[in-house]
Tab-separated table of N, CA and C in Angstrom:
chain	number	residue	atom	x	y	z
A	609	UNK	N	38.883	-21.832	-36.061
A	609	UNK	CA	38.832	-21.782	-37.513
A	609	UNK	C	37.693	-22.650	-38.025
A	610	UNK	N	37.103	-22.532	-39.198
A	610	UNK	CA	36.493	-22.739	-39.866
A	610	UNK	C	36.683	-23.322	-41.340
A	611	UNK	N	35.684	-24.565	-41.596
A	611	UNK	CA	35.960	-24.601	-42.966
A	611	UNK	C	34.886	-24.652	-43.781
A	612	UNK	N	34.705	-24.644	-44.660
A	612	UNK	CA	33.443	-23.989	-45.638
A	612	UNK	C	33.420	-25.146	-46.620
A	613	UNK	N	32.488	-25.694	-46.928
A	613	UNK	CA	32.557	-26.548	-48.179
A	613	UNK	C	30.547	-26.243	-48.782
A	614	UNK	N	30.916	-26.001	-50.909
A	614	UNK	CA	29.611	-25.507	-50.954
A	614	UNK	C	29.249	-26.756	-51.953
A	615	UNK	N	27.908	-26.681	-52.302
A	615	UNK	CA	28.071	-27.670	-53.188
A	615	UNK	C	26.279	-27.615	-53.560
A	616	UNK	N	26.065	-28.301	-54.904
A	616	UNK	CA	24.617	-28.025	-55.549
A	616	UNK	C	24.403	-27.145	-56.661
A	617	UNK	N	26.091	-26.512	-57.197
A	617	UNK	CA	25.545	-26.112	-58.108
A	617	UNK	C	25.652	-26.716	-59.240
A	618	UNK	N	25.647	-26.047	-60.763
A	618	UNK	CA	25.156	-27.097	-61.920
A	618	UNK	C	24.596	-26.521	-62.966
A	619	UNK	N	24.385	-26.989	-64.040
A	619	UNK	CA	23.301	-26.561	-65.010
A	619	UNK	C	22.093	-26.155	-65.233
A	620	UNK	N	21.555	-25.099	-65.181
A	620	UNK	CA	19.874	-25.024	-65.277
A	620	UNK	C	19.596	-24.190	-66.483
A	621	UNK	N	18.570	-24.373	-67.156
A	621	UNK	CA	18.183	-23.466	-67.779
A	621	UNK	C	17.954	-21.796	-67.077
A	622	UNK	N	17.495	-21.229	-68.650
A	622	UNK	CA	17.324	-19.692	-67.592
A	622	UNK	C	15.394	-19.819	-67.324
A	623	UNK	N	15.473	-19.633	-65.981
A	623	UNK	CA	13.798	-19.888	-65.356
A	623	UNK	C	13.918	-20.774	-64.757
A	624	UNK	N	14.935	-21.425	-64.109
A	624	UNK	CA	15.017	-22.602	-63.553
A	624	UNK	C	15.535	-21.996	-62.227
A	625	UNK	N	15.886	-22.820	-60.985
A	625	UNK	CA	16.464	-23.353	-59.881
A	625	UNK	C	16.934	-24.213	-59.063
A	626	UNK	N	17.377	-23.462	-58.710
A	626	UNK	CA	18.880	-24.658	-57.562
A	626	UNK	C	18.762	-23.967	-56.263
A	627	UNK	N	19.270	-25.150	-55.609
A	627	UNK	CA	19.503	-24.617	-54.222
A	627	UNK	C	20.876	-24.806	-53.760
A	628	UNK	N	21.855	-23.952	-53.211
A	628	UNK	CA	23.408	-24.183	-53.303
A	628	UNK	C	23.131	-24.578	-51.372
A	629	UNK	N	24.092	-25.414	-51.321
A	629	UNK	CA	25.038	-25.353	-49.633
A	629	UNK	C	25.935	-24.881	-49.565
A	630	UNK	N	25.878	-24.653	-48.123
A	630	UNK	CA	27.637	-24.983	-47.875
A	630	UNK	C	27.330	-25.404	-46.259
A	631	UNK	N	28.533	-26.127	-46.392
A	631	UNK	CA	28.358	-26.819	-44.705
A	631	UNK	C	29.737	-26.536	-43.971
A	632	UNK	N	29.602	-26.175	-42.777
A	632	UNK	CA	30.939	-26.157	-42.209
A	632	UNK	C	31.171	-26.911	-41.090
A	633	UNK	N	32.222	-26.914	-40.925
A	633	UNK	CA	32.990	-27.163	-40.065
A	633	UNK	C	34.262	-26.866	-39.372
A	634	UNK	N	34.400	-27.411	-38.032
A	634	UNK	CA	35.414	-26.837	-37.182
A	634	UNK	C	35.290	-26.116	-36.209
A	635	UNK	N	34.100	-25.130	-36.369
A	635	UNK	CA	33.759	-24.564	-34.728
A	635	UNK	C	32.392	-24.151	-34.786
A	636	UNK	N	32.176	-23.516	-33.609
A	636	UNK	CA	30.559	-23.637	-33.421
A	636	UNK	C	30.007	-22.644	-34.207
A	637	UNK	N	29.003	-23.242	-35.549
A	637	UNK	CA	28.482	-22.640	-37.253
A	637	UNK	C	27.724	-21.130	-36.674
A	638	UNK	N	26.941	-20.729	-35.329
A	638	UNK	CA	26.379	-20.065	-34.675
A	638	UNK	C	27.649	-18.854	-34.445
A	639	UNK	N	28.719	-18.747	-34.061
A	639	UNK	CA	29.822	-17.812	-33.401
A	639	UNK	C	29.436	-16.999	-34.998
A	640	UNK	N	29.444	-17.510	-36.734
A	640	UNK	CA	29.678	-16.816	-37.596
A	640	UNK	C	28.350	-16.197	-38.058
A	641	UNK	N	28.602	-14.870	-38.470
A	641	UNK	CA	27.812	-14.419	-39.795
A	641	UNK	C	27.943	-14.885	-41.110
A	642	UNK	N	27.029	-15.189	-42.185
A	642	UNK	CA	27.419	-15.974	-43.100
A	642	UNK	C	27.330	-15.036	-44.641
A	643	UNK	N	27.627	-15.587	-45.439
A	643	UNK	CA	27.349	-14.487	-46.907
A	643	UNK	C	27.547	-15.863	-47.951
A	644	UNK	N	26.731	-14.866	-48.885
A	644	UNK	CA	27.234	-15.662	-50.284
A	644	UNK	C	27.896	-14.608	-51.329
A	645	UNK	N	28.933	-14.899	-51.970
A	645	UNK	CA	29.519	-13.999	-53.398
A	645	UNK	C	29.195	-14.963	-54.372
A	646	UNK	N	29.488	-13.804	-55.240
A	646	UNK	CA	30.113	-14.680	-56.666
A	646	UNK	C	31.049	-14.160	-57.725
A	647	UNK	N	31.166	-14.799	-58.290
A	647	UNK	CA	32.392	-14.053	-59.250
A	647	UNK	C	31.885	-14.988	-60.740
A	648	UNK	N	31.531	-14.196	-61.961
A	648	UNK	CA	31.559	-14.249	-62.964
A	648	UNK	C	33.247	-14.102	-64.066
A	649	UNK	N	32.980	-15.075	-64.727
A	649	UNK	CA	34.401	-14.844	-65.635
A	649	UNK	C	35.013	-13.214	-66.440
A	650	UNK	N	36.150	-12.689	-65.559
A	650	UNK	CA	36.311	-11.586	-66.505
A	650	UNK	C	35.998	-10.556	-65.116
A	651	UNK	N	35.156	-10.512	-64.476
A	651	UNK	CA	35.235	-9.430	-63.085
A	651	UNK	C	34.806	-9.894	-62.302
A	652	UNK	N	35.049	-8.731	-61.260
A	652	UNK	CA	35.631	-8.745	-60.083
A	652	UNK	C	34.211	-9.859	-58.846
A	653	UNK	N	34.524	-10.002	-57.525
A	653	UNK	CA	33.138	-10.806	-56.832
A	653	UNK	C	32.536	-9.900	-56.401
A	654	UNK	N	31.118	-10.168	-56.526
A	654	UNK	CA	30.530	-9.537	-56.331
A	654	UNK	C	29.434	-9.746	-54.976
A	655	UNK	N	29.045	-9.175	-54.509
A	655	UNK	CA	27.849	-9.363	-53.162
A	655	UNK	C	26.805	-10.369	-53.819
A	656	UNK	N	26.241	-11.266	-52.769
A	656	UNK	CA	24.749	-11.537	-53.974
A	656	UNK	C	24.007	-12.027	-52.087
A	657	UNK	N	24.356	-12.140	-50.792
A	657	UNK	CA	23.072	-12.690	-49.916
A	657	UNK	C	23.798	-12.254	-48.636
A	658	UNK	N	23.640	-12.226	-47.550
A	658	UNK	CA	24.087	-11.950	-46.173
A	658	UNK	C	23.537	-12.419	-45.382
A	659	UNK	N	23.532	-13.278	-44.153
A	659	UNK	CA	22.968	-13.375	-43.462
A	659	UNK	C	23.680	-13.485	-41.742
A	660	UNK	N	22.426	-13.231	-40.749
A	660	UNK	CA	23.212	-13.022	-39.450
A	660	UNK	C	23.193	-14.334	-38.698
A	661	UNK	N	24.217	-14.116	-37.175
A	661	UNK	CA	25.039	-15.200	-36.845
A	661	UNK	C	23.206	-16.321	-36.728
A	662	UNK	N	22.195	-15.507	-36.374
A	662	UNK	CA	20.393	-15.865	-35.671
A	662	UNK	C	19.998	-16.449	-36.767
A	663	UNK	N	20.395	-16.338	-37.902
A	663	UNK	CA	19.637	-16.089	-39.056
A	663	UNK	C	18.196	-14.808	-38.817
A	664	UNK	N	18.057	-14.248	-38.243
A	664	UNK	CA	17.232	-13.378	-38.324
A	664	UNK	C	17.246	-11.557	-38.636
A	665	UNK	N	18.132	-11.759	-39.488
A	665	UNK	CA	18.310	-10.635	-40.739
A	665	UNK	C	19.227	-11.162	-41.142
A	666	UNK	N	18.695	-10.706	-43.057
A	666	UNK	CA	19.400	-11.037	-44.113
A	666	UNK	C	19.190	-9.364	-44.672
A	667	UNK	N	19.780	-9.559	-46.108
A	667	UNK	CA	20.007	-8.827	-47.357
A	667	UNK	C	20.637	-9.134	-48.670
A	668	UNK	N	20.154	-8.749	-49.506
A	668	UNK	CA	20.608	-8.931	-50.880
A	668	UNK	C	20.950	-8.183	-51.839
A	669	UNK	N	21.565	-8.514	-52.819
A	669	UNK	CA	22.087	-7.562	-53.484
A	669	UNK	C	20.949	-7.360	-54.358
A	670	UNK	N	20.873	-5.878	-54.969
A	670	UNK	CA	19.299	-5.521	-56.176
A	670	UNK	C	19.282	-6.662	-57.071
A	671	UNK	N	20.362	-7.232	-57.843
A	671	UNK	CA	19.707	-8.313	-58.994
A	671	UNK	C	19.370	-9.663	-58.392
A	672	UNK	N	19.142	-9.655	-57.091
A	672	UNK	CA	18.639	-11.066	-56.884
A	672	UNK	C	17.448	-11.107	-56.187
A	673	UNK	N	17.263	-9.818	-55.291
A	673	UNK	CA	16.289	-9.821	-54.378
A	673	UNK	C	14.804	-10.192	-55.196
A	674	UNK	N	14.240	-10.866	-54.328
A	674	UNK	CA	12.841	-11.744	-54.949
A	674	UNK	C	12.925	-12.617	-55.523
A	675	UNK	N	14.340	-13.011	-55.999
A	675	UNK	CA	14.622	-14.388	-56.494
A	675	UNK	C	15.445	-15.633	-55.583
A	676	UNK	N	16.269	-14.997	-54.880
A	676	UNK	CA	17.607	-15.673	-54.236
A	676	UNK	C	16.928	-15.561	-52.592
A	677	UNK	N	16.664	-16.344	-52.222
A	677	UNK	CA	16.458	-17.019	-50.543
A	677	UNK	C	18.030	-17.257	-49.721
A	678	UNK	N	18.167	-16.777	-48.825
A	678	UNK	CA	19.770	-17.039	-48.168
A	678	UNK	C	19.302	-17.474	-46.832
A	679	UNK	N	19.386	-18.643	-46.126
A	679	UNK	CA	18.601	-19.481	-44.864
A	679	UNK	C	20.027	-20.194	-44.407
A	680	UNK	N	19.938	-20.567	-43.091
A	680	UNK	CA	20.376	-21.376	-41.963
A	680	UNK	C	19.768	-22.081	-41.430
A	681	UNK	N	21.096	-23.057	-41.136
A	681	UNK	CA	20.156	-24.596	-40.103
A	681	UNK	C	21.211	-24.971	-39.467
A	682	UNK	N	21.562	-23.551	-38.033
A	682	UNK	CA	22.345	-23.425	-37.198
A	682	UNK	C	22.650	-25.264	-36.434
A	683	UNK	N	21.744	-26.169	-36.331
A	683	UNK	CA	21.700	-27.341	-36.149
A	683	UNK	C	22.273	-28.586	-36.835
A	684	UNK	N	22.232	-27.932	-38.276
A	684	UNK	CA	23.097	-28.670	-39.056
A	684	UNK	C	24.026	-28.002	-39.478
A	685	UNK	N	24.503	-27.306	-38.777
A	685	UNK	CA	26.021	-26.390	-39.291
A	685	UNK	C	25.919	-26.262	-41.030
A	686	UNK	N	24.813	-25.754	-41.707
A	686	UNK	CA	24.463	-25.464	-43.007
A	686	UNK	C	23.997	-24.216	-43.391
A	687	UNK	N	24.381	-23.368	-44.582
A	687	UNK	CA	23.679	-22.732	-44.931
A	687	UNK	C	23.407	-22.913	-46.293
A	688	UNK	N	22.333	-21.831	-46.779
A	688	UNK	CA	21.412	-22.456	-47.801
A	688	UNK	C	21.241	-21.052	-49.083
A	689	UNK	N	21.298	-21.061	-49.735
A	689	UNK	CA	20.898	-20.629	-51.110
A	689	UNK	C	19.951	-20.825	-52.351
A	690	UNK	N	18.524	-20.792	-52.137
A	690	UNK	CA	18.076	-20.739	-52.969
A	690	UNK	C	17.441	-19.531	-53.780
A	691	UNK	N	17.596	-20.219	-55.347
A	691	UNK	CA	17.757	-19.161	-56.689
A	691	UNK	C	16.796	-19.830	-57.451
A	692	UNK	N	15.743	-18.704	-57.378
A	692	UNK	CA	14.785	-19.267	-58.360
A	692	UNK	C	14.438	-18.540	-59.557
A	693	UNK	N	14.012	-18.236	-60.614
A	693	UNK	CA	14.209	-17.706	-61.700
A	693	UNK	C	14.840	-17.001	-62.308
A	694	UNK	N	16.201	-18.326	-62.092
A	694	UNK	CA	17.313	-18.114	-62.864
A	694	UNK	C	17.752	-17.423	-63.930
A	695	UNK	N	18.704	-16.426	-64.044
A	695	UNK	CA	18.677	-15.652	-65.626
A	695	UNK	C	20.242	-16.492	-65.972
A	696	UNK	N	20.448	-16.082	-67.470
A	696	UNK	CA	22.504	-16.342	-67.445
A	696	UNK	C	23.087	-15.129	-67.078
A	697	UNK	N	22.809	-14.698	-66.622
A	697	UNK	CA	23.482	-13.530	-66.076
A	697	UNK	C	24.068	-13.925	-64.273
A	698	UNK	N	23.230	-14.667	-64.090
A	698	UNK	CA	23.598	-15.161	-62.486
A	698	UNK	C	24.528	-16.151	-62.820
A	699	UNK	N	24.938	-16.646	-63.988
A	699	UNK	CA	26.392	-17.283	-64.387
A	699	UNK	C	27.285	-17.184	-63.612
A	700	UNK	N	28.207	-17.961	-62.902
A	700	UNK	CA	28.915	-17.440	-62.164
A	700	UNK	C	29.497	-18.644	-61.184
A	701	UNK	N	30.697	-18.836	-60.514
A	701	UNK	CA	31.377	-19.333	-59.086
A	701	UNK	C	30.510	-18.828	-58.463
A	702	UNK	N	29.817	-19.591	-57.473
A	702	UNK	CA	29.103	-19.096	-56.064
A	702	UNK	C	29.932	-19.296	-54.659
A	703	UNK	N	30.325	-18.723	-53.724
A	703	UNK	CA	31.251	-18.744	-52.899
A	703	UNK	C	30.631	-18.714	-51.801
A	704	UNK	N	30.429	-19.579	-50.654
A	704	UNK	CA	30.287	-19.080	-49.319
A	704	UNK	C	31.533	-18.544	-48.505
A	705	UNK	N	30.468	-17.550	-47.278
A	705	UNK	CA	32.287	-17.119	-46.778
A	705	UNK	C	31.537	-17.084	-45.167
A	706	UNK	N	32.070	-16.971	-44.215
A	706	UNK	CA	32.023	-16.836	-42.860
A	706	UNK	C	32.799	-15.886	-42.464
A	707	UNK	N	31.941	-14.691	-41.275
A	707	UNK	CA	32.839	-13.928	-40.574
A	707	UNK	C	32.542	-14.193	-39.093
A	708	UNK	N	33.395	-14.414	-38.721
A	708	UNK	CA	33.352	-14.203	-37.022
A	708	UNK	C	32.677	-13.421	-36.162
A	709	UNK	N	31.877	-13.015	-35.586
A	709	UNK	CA	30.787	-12.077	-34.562
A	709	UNK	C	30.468	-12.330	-33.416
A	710	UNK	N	29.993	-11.471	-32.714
A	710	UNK	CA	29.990	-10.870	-31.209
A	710	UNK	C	28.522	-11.752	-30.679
A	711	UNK	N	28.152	-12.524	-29.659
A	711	UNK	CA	27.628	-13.589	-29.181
A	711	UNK	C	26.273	-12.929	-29.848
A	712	UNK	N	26.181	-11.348	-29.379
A	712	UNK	CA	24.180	-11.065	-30.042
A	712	UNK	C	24.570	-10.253	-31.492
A	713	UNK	N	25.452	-10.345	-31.735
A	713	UNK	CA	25.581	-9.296	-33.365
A	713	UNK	C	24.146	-10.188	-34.147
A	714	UNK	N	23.696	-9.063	-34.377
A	714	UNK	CA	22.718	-9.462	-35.337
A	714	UNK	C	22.818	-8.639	-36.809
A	715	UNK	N	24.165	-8.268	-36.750
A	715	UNK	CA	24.629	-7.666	-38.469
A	715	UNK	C	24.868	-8.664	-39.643
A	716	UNK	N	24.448	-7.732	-40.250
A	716	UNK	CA	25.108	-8.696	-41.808
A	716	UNK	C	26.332	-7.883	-42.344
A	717	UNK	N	26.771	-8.479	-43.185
A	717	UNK	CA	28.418	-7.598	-43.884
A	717	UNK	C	28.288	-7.845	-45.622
A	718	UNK	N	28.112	-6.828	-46.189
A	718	UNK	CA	28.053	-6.948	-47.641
A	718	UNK	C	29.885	-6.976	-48.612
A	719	UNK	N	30.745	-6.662	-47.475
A	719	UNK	CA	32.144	-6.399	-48.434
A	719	UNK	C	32.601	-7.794	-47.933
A	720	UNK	N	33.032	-8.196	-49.038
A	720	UNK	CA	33.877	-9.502	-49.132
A	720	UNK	C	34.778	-9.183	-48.169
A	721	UNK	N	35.903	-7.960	-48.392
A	721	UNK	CA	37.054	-8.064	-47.012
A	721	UNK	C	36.168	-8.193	-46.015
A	722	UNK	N	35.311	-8.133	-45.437
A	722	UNK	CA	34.721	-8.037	-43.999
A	722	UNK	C	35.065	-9.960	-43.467
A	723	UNK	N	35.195	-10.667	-44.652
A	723	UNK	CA	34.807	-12.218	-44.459
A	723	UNK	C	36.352	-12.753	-44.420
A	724	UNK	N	36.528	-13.665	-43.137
A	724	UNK	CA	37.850	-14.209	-43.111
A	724	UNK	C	37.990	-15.808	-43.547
A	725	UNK	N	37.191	-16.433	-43.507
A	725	UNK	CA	36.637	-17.737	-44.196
A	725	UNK	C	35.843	-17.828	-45.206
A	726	UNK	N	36.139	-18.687	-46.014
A	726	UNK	CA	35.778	-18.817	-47.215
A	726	UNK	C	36.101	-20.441	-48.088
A	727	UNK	N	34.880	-20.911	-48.849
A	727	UNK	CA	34.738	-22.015	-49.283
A	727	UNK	C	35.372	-22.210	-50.795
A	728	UNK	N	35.775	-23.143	-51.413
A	728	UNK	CA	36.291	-23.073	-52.404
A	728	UNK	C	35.552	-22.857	-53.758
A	729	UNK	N	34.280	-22.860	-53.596
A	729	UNK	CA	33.046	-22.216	-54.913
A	729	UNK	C	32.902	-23.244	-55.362
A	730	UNK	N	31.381	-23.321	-55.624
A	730	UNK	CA	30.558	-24.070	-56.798
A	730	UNK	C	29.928	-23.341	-57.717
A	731	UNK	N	30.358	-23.646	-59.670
A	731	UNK	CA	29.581	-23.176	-60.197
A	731	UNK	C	28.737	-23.609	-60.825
A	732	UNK	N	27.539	-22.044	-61.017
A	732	UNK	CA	26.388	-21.886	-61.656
A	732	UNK	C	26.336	-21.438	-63.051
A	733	UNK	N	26.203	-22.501	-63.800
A	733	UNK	CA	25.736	-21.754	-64.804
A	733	UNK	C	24.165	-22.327	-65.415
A	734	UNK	N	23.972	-20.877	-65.907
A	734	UNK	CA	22.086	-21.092	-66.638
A	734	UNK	C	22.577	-20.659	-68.151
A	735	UNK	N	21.906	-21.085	-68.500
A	735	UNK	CA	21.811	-21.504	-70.357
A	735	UNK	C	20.394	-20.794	-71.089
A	736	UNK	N	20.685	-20.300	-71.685
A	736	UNK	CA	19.073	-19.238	-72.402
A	736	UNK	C	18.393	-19.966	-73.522
């Protein structure tokens, strides 16, 4: 098992950036594939980064791509989120989650059910 803890997010204007964590712990950070959600007030979570157990494929969801960076530092049992020209629309709980994978899986997983670990969220909000 695994535990997820995220943290860095905060206030920014809109055009601004942050960079979110999350760090885990409990077993070896490499066995998982990693993701980021989020969930805005009022609906449902949504996809927003993916990345594999290598870090060497990611994906993103359309409203972030070219803005939102999703990185690992399999060494420091960390992963990373950066969001740079922030809108309020990226308002929102940011969630890391971990899924479990096969020693060479080099997949990513965009559906939240796919993820059996999960961090308790830090939120983002940007201001216009």
């Amino acid at each position: 098992q695994v535990q997820l803890v995220e943290s860095g997010g905060g206030l920014v204007q809109a055009g601004g950036s942050l960079r979110l964590s999350c760090a885990a712990s409990g077993r070896t950070f490499n066995n998982y594939a990693m993701g980021w959600f989020r969930q805005a007030p009022g609906k449902e979570r949504e996809f927003v980064a993916a990345i594999s157990r290598s870090g060497g494929n990611t994906d993103y969801a359309e409203s972030v791509k070219g803005r939102f960076t999703i990185s690992r530092d399999n060494a420091k049992n960390t992963m990373y989120l950066q969001m740079n020209s922030l809108k309020p629309e990226d308002t929102a709980v940011y969630y890391c989650a971990a899924k479990t994978v096969l020693i060479n899986s080099g997949s990513v997983y965009f559906s939240a059910s796919a993820y059996g670990y999960w961090g308790q969220g830090t939120q983002v909000t940007v201001s216009s």
